[in-house]
Coordinates of C-alpha atoms and ligand atoms in Angstrom, one line a residue:
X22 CA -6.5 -9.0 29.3
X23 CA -6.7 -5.1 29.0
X24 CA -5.2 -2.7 30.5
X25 CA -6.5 0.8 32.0
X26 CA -6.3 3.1 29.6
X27 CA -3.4 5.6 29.5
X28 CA -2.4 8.7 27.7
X29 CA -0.6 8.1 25.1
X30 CA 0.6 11.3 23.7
X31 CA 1.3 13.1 27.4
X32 CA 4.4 15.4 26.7
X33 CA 3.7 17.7 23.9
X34 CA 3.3 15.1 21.3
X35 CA 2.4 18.5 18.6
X36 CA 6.5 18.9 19.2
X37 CA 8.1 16.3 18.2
X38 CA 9.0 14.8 14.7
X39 CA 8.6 12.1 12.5
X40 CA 10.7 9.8 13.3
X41 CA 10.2 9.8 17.5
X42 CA 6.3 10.1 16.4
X43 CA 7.2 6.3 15.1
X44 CA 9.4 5.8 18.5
X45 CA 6.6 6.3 20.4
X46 CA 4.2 4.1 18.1
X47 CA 6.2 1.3 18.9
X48 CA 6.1 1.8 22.5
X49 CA 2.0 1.3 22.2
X50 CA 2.3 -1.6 20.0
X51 CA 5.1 -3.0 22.8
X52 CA 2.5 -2.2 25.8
X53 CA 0.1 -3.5 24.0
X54 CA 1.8 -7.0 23.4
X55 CA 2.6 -6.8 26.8
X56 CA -1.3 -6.6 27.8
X57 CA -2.1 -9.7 26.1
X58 CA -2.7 -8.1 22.2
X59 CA -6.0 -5.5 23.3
X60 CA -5.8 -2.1 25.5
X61 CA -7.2 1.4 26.1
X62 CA -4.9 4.2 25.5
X63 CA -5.5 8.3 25.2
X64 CA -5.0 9.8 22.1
X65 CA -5.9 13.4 23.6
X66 CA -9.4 13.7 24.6
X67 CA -10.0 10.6 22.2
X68 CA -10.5 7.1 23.9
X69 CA -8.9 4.6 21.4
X70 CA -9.0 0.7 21.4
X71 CA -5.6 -0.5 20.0
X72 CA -5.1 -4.1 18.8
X73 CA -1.8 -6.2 18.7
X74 CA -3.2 -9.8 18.9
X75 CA -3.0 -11.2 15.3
X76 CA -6.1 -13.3 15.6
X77 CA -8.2 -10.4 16.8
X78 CA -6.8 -8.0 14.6
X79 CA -8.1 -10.2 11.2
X80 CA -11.7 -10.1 13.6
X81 CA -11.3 -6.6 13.4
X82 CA -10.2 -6.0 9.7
X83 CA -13.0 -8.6 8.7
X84 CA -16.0 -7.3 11.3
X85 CA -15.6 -3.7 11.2
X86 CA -15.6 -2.7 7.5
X87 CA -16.1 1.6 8.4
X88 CA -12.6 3.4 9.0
X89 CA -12.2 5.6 11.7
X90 CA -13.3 9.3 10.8
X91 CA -9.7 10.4 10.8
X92 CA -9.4 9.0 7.3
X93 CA -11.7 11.8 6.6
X94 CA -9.0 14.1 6.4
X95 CA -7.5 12.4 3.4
X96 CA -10.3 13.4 1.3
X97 CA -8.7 16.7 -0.3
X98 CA -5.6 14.4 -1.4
X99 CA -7.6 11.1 -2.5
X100 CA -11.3 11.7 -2.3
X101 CA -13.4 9.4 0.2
X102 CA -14.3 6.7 -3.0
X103 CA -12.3 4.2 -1.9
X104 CA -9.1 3.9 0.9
X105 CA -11.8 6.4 3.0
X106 CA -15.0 5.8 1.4
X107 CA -17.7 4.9 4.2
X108 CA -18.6 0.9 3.4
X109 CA -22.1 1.3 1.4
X110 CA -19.7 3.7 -1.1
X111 CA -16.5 1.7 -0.7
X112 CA -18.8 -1.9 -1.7
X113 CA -19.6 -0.2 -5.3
X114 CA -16.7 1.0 -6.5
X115 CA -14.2 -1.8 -5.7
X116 CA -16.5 -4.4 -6.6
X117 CA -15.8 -2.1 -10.4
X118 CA -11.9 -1.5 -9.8
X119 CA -11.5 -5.5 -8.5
X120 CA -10.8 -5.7 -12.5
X121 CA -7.9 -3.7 -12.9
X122 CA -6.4 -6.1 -10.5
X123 CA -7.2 -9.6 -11.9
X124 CA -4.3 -12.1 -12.0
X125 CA -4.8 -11.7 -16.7
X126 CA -4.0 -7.8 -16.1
X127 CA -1.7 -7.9 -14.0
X128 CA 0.6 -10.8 -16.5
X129 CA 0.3 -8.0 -19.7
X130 CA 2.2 -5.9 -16.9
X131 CA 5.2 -8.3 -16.4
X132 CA 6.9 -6.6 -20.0
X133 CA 6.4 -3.2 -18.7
X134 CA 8.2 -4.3 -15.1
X135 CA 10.9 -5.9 -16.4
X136 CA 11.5 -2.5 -18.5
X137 CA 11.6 -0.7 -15.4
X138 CA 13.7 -2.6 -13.0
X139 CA 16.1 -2.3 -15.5
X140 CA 15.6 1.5 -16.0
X141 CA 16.0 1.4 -12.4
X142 CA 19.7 -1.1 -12.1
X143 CA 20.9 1.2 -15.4
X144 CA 20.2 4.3 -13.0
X145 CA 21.5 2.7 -10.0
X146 CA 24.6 1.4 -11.8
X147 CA 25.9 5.4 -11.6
X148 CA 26.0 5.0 -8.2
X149 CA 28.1 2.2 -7.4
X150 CA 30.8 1.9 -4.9
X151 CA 29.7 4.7 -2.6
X152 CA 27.2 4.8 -0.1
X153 CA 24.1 6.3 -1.3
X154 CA 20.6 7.5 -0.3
X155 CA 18.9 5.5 -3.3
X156 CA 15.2 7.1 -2.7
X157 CA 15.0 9.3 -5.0
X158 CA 15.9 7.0 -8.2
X159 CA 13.6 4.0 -6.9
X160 CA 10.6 6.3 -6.2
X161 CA 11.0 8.0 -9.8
X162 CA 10.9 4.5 -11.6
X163 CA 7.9 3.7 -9.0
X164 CA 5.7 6.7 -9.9
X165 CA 6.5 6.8 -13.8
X166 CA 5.7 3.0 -13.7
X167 CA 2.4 3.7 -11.7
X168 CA 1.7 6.6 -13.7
X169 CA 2.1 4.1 -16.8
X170 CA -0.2 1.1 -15.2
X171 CA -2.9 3.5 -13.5
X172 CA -3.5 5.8 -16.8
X173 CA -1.7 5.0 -19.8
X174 CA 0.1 7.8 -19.4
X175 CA 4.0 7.6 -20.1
X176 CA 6.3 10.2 -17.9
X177 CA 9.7 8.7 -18.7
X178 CA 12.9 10.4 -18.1
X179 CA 11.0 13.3 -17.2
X180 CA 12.5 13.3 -13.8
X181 CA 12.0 16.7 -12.6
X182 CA 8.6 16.6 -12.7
X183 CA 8.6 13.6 -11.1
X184 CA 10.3 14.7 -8.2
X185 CA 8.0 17.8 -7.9
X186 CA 4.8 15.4 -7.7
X187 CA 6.9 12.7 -5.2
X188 CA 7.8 16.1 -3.6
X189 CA 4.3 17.4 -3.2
X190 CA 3.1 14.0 -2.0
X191 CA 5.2 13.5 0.9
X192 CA 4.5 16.6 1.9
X193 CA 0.7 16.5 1.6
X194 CA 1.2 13.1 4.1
X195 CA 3.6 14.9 6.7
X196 CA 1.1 18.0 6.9
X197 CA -1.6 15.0 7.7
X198 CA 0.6 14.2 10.5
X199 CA 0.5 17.0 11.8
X200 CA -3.0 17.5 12.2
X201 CA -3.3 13.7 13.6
X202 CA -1.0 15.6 16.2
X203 CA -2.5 18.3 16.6
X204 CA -6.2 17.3 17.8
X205 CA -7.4 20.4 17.3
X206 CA -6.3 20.7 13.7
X207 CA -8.7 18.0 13.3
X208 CA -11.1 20.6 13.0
X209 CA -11.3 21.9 9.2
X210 CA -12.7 25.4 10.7
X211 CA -9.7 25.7 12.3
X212 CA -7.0 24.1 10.0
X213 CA -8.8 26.1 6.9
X214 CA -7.7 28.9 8.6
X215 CA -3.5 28.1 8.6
X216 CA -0.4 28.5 6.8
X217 CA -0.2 24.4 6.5
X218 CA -3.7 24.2 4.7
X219 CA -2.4 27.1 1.9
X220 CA 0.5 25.0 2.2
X221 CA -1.9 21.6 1.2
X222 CA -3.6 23.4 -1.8
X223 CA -0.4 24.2 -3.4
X224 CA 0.8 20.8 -3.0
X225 CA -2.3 19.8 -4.3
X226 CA -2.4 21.8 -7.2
X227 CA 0.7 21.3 -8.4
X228 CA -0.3 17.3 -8.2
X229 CA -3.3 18.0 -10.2
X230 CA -1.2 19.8 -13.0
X231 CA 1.4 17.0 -13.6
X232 CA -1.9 14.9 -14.0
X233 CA -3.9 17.5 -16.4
X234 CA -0.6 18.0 -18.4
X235 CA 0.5 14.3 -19.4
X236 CA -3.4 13.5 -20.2
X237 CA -2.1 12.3 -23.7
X238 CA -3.0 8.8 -24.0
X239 CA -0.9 6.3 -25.6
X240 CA -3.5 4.9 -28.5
X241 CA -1.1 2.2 -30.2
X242 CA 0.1 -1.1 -28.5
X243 CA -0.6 -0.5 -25.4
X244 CA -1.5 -2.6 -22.4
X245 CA -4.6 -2.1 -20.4
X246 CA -4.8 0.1 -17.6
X247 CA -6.7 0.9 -14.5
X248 CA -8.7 4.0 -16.0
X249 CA -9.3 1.7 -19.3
X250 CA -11.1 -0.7 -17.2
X251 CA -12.7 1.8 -14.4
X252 CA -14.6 2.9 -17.3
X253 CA -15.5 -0.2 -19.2
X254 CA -16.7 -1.5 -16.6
X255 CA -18.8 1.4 -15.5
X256 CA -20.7 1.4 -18.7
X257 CA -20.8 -2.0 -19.0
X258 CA -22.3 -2.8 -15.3
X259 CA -26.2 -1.5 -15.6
X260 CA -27.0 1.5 -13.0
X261 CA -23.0 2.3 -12.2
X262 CA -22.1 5.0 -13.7
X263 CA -19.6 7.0 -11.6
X264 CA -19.0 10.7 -12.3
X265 CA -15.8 12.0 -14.4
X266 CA -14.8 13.3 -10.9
X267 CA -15.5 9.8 -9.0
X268 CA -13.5 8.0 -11.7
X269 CA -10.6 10.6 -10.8
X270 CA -10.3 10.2 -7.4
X271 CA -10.1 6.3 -7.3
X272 CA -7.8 6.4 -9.9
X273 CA -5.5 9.0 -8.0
X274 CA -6.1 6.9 -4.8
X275 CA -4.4 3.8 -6.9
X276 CA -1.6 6.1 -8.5
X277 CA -0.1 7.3 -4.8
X278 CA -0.9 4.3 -2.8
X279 CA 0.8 2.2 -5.0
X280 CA 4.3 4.0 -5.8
X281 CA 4.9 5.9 -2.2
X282 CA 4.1 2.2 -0.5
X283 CA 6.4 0.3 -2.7
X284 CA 9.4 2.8 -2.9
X285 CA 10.2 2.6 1.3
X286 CA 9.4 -1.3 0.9
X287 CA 11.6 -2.0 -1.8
X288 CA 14.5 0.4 0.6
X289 CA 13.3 -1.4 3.4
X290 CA 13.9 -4.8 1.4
X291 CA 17.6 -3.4 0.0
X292 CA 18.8 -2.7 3.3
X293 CA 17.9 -6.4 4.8
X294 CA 19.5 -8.0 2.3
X295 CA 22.1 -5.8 2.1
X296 CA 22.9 -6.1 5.7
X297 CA 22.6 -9.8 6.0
X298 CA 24.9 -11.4 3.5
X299 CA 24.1 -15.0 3.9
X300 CA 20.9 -14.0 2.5
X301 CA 21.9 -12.5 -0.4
X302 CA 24.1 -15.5 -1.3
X303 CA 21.1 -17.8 -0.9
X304 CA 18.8 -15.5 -3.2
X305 CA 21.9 -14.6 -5.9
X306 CA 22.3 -18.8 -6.3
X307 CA 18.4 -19.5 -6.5
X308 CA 19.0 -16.6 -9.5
X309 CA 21.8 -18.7 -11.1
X310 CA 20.1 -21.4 -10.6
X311 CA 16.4 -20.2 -12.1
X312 CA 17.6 -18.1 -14.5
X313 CA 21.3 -18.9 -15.2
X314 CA 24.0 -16.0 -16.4
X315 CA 22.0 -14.7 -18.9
X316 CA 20.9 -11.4 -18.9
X317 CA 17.2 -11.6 -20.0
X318 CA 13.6 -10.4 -18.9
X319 CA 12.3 -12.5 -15.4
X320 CA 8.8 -14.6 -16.9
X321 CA 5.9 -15.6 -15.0
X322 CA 7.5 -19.5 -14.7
X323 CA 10.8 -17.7 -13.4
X324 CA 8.7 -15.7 -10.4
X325 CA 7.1 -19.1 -9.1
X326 CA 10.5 -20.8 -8.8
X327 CA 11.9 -18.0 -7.2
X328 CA 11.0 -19.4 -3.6
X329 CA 13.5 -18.3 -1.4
X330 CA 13.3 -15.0 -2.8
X331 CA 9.7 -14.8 -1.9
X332 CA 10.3 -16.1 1.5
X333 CA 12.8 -12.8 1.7
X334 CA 9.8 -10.4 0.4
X335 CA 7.5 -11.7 3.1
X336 CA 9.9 -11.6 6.1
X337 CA 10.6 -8.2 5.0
X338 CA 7.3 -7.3 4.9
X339 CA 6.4 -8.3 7.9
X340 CA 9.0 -6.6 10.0
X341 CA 9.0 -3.7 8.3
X342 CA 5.2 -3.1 7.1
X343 CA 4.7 0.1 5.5
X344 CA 1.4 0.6 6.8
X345 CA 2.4 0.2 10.5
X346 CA -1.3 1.0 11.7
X347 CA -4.7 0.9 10.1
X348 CA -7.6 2.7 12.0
X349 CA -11.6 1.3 12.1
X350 CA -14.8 1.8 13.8
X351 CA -16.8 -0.5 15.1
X352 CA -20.6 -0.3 14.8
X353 CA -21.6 -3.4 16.6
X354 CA -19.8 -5.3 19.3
X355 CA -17.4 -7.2 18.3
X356 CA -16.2 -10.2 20.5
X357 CA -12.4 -10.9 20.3
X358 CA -10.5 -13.6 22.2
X359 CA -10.8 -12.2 25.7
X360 CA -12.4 -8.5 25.0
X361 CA -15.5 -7.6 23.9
X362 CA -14.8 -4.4 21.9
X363 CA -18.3 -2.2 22.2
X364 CA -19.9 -0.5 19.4
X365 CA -18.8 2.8 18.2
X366 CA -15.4 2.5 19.4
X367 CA -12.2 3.5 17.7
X368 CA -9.8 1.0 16.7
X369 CA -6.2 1.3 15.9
X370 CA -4.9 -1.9 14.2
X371 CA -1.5 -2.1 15.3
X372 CA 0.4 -4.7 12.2
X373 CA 3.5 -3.7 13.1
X374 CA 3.2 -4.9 16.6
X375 CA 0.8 -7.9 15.7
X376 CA 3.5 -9.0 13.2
X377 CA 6.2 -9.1 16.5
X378 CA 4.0 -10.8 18.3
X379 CA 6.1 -13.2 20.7
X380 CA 2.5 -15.3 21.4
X381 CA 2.1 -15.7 17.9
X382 CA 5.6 -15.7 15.6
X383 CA 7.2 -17.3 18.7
X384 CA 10.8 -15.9 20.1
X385 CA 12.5 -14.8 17.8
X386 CA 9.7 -12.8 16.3
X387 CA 12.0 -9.9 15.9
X388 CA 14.4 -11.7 13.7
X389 CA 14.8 -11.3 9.8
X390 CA 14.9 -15.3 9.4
X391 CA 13.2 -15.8 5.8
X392 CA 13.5 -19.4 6.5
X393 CA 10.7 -19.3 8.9
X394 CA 8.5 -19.4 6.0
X395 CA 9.4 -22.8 5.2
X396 CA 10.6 -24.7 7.8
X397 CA 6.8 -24.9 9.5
X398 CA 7.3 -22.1 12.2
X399 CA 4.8 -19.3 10.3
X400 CA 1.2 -19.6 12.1
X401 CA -1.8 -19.9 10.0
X402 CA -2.8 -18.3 6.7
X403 CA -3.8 -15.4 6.6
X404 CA -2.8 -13.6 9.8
X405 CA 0.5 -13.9 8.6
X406 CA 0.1 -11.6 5.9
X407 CA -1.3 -8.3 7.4
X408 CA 0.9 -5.9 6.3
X409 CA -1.5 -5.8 3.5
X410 CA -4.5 -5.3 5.7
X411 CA -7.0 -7.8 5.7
X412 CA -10.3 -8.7 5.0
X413 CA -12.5 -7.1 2.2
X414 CA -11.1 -4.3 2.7
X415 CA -7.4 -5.1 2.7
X416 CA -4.7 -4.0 -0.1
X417 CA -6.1 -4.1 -4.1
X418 CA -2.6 -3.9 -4.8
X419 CA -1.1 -6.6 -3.2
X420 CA -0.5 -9.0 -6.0
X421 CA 0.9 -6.2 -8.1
X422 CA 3.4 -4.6 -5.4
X423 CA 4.4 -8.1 -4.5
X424 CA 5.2 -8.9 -8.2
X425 CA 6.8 -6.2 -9.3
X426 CA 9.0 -6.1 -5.8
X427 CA 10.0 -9.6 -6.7
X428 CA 11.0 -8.5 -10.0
X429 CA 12.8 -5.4 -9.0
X430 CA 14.4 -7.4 -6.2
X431 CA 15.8 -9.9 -8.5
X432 CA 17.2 -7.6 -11.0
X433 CA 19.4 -6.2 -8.6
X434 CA 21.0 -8.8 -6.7
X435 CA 21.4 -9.9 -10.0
X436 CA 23.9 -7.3 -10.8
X437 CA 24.8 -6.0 -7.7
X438 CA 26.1 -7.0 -4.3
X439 CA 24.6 -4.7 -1.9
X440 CA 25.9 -3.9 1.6
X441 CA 23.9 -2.1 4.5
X442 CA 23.4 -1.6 7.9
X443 CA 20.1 -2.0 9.4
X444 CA 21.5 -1.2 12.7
X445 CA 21.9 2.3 11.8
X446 CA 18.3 2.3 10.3
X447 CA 15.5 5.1 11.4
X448 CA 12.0 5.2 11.0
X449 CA 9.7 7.9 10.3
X450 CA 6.3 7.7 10.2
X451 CA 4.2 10.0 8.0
X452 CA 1.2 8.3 8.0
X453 CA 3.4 5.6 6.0
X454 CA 6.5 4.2 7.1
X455 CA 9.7 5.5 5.8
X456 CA 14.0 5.2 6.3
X457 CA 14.8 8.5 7.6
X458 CA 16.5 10.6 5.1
X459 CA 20.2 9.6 4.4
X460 CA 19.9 6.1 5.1
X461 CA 22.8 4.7 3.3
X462 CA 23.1 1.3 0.6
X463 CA 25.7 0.3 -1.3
X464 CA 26.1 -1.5 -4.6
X465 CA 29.2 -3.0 -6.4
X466 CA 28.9 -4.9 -9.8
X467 CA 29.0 -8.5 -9.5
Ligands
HEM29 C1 4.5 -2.8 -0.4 C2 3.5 -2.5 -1.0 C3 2.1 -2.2 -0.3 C4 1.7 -2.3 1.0 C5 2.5 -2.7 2.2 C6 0.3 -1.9 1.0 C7 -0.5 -1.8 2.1 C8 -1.8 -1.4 2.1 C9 -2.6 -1.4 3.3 C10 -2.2 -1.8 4.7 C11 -3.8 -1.0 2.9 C12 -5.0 -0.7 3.9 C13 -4.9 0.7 4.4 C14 -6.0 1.1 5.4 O1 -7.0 0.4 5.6 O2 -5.8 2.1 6.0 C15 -3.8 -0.7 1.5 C16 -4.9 -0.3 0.8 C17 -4.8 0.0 -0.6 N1 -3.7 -0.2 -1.4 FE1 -1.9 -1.0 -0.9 N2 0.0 -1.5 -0.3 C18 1.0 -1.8 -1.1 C19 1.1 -1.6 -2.5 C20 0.0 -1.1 -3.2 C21 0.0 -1.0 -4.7 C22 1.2 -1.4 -5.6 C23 -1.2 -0.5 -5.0 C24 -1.7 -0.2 -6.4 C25 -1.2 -0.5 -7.5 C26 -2.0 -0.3 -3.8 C27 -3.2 0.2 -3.8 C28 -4.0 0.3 -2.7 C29 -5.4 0.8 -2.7 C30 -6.1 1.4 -3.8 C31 -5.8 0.6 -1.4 C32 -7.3 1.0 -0.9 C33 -8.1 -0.3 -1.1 C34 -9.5 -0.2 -0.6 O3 -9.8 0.5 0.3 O4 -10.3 -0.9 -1.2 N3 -1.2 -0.7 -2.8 N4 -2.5 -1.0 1.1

């Protein structure tokens, strides 16, 4: 069933901030439930198909392989080669990336994450028995780690220019928001011609320096990275050659979709657990019981017996998906359960409302109740997992944020009881999902 469509953005939607911009998300994603999963909204001038129905969003993610031409607007931040690329381009170069993301890579990384989630519970540790905005220490250990796994290149305790590049980021994605509301800041004649895009080059530039200025590659002992094998395989694979350029861009799409992702998950994670105790208990005695008291580095055997702790991840993940919405174009029809979406039409995948679903996760869809991944009640594979996109062109990172989460995860429940309040929790969205600033967590030694 579909509704009429409706404006979506009717009262001065260029005024209002981040995190009523998400408010008002959620309303679509709630109409659209209420509509059966498809319906016709008004983005401005711009006629958009949005999609909550879990079965026809995987038809979408699998049948319409081009992204909507907002994604365009990325391409002074990431380049179009990959997250943007149009599909012919987009087929090439993750068929060469796919690589740097095999399940043999990604073990010679389990050394370097253990490292860092204890870099990160040593830094943590100095803020114990207070409430505390942990952001800024969990996205430093993010980007040095991605930094480390994406080039080779080692930024360790260099936090300031950390911050400046995590700084720069963030601010590169809100000025994209405002241009998604702003319709006519779509337009790069006009938005070439603002404060906000001087704004983007500095931003930009000062991105590009912390990456020109830690180009010294470690040469001795060190494990394999995404540029190492970008560029093996380009020379190895007859008629691929990507330019120096090409080879920077998808590596700089890996570096910030990996860290600023996984730093609000791993917050959104913390304050879950922390703010449903019974939880924790259960995860802290699969720990004991796994790994005993000892203090020692999490193995590949450990992370597959860690069950329950997995089940948290995913319940997590799906409530709180940091990619709330994904956007395609259709170029054929495409017939969904009860909707034939036509060709050329823009789609708005909406995962956070597909993953609260009542039709599909079932009444208590909007409860954090890891146990529904083992006691039967999770629908089918892989619907259930879309906060990763899905399809071809779904998450390369997935297996990598999910691993290293679970090791992070571990490590500090393993030396911390953490307390929170996700009742007091706010969402902003700037393009990726975030706690508003100031959202509080706190940790006392077990
Ligand atoms: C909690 C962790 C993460 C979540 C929820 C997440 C989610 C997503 C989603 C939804 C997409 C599709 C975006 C779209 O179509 O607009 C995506 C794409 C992507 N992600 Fe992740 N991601 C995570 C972690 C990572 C990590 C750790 C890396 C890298 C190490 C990574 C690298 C990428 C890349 C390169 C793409 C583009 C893939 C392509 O177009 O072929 N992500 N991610």
């Amino acid at each position: 069933m579909i509704n009429d469509a409706f404006s979506l953005f009717k009262n001065k939607i260029y005024r209002i901030n981040l995190i009523d911009l998400f408010k008002r998300i959620q309303i679509i994603g709630e109409r659209t439930n209420e509509s059966g999963g498809v319906a016709k909204f008004f983005f401005g001038p711009l006629l958009v198909h949005v999609v909550t129905s879990p079965d026809d969003a995987s038809t979408v993610l699998s049948n319409c392989m081009e992204k909507m031409f907002v994604y365009s607007m990325i391409e002074p931040y990431i380049g179009c080669e990959l997250l943007a690329a149009p599909f012919s381009l987009w087929k090439t170069n993750r068929r060469l990336i796919n690589h740097a993301f095999k399940q043999n890579i990604l073990d010679g990384y389990t050394d370097l994450f253990n490292k860092q989630a204890e870099r990160l519970s040593v830094a943590m540790a100095a803020e114990i028995n207070k409430e505390y905005d942990f952001r800024k220490i969990i996205t430093r250990i993010l980007l040095e780690t991605s930094f480390h796994t994406t080039m080779g290149i080692r930024v360790n305790n260099n936090g300031v220019i950390i911050d400046n590049y995590a700084k720069a980021i963030s601010r590169v994605l809100e000025i994209l928001v405002v241009r998604f509301t702003r319709p006519w800041l779509m337009f790069d004649s006009i938005f070439y011609w603002t404060s906000l895009k001087k704004e983007q080059d500095q931003c930009l530039q000062q991105m590009g320096n912390l990456s020109d200025e830690y180009s010294v590659y470690i040469t001795e002992n060190r494990i394999k990275n995404s540029l190492d094998i970008l560029i093996e395989r380009t020379v190895t694979e007859e008629n691929q050659i990507l330019t120096d350029h090409q080879i920077r861009l998808i590596i700089d799409n890996i570096l910030t979709a990996g860290f600023d992702t996984m730093s609000s998950q791993v917050l959104m994670i913390l304050i879950n657990i922390g703010s449903h105790p019974d939880v924790q208990k259960k995860i802290y005695e699969e720990l004991i019981s796994v790994m005993g008291d000892e203090d020692r580095p999490i193995s590949k055997t450990d992370l597959g017996r860690l069950t329950f702790l997995d089940a948290v991840l995913k319940e997590s993940i799906r409530l709180y998906p940091i990619a709330p919405v994904v956007a395609r174009t259709s170029t054929t029809d495409v017939q969904l359960n009860n909707y034939i979406l036509p060709a050329n039409c823009h789609i708005l995948v909406h995962i956070w409302a597909a993953n609260r679903n009542k039709n599909f996760w079932g009444p208590d869809a909007e409860d954090f109740r890891p146990e529904r991944w083992f006691d039967g009640s999770v629908p089918s594979q892989p619907v259930s997992h879309a906060s990763f996109s899905l399809g071809r062109r779904n998450c390369i990172g997935k297996l990598y944020g999910l691993t290293f989460m679970k090791i992070i995860v571990a490590r500090i429940v393993k030396k911390f009881t953490i307390t929170a309040d996700e009742n007091k929790l706010e969402l902003e969205f700037a393009i990726m999902l975030k706690p508003s600033r100031g959202h509080l967590i706190k940790i006392e030694p077990r």
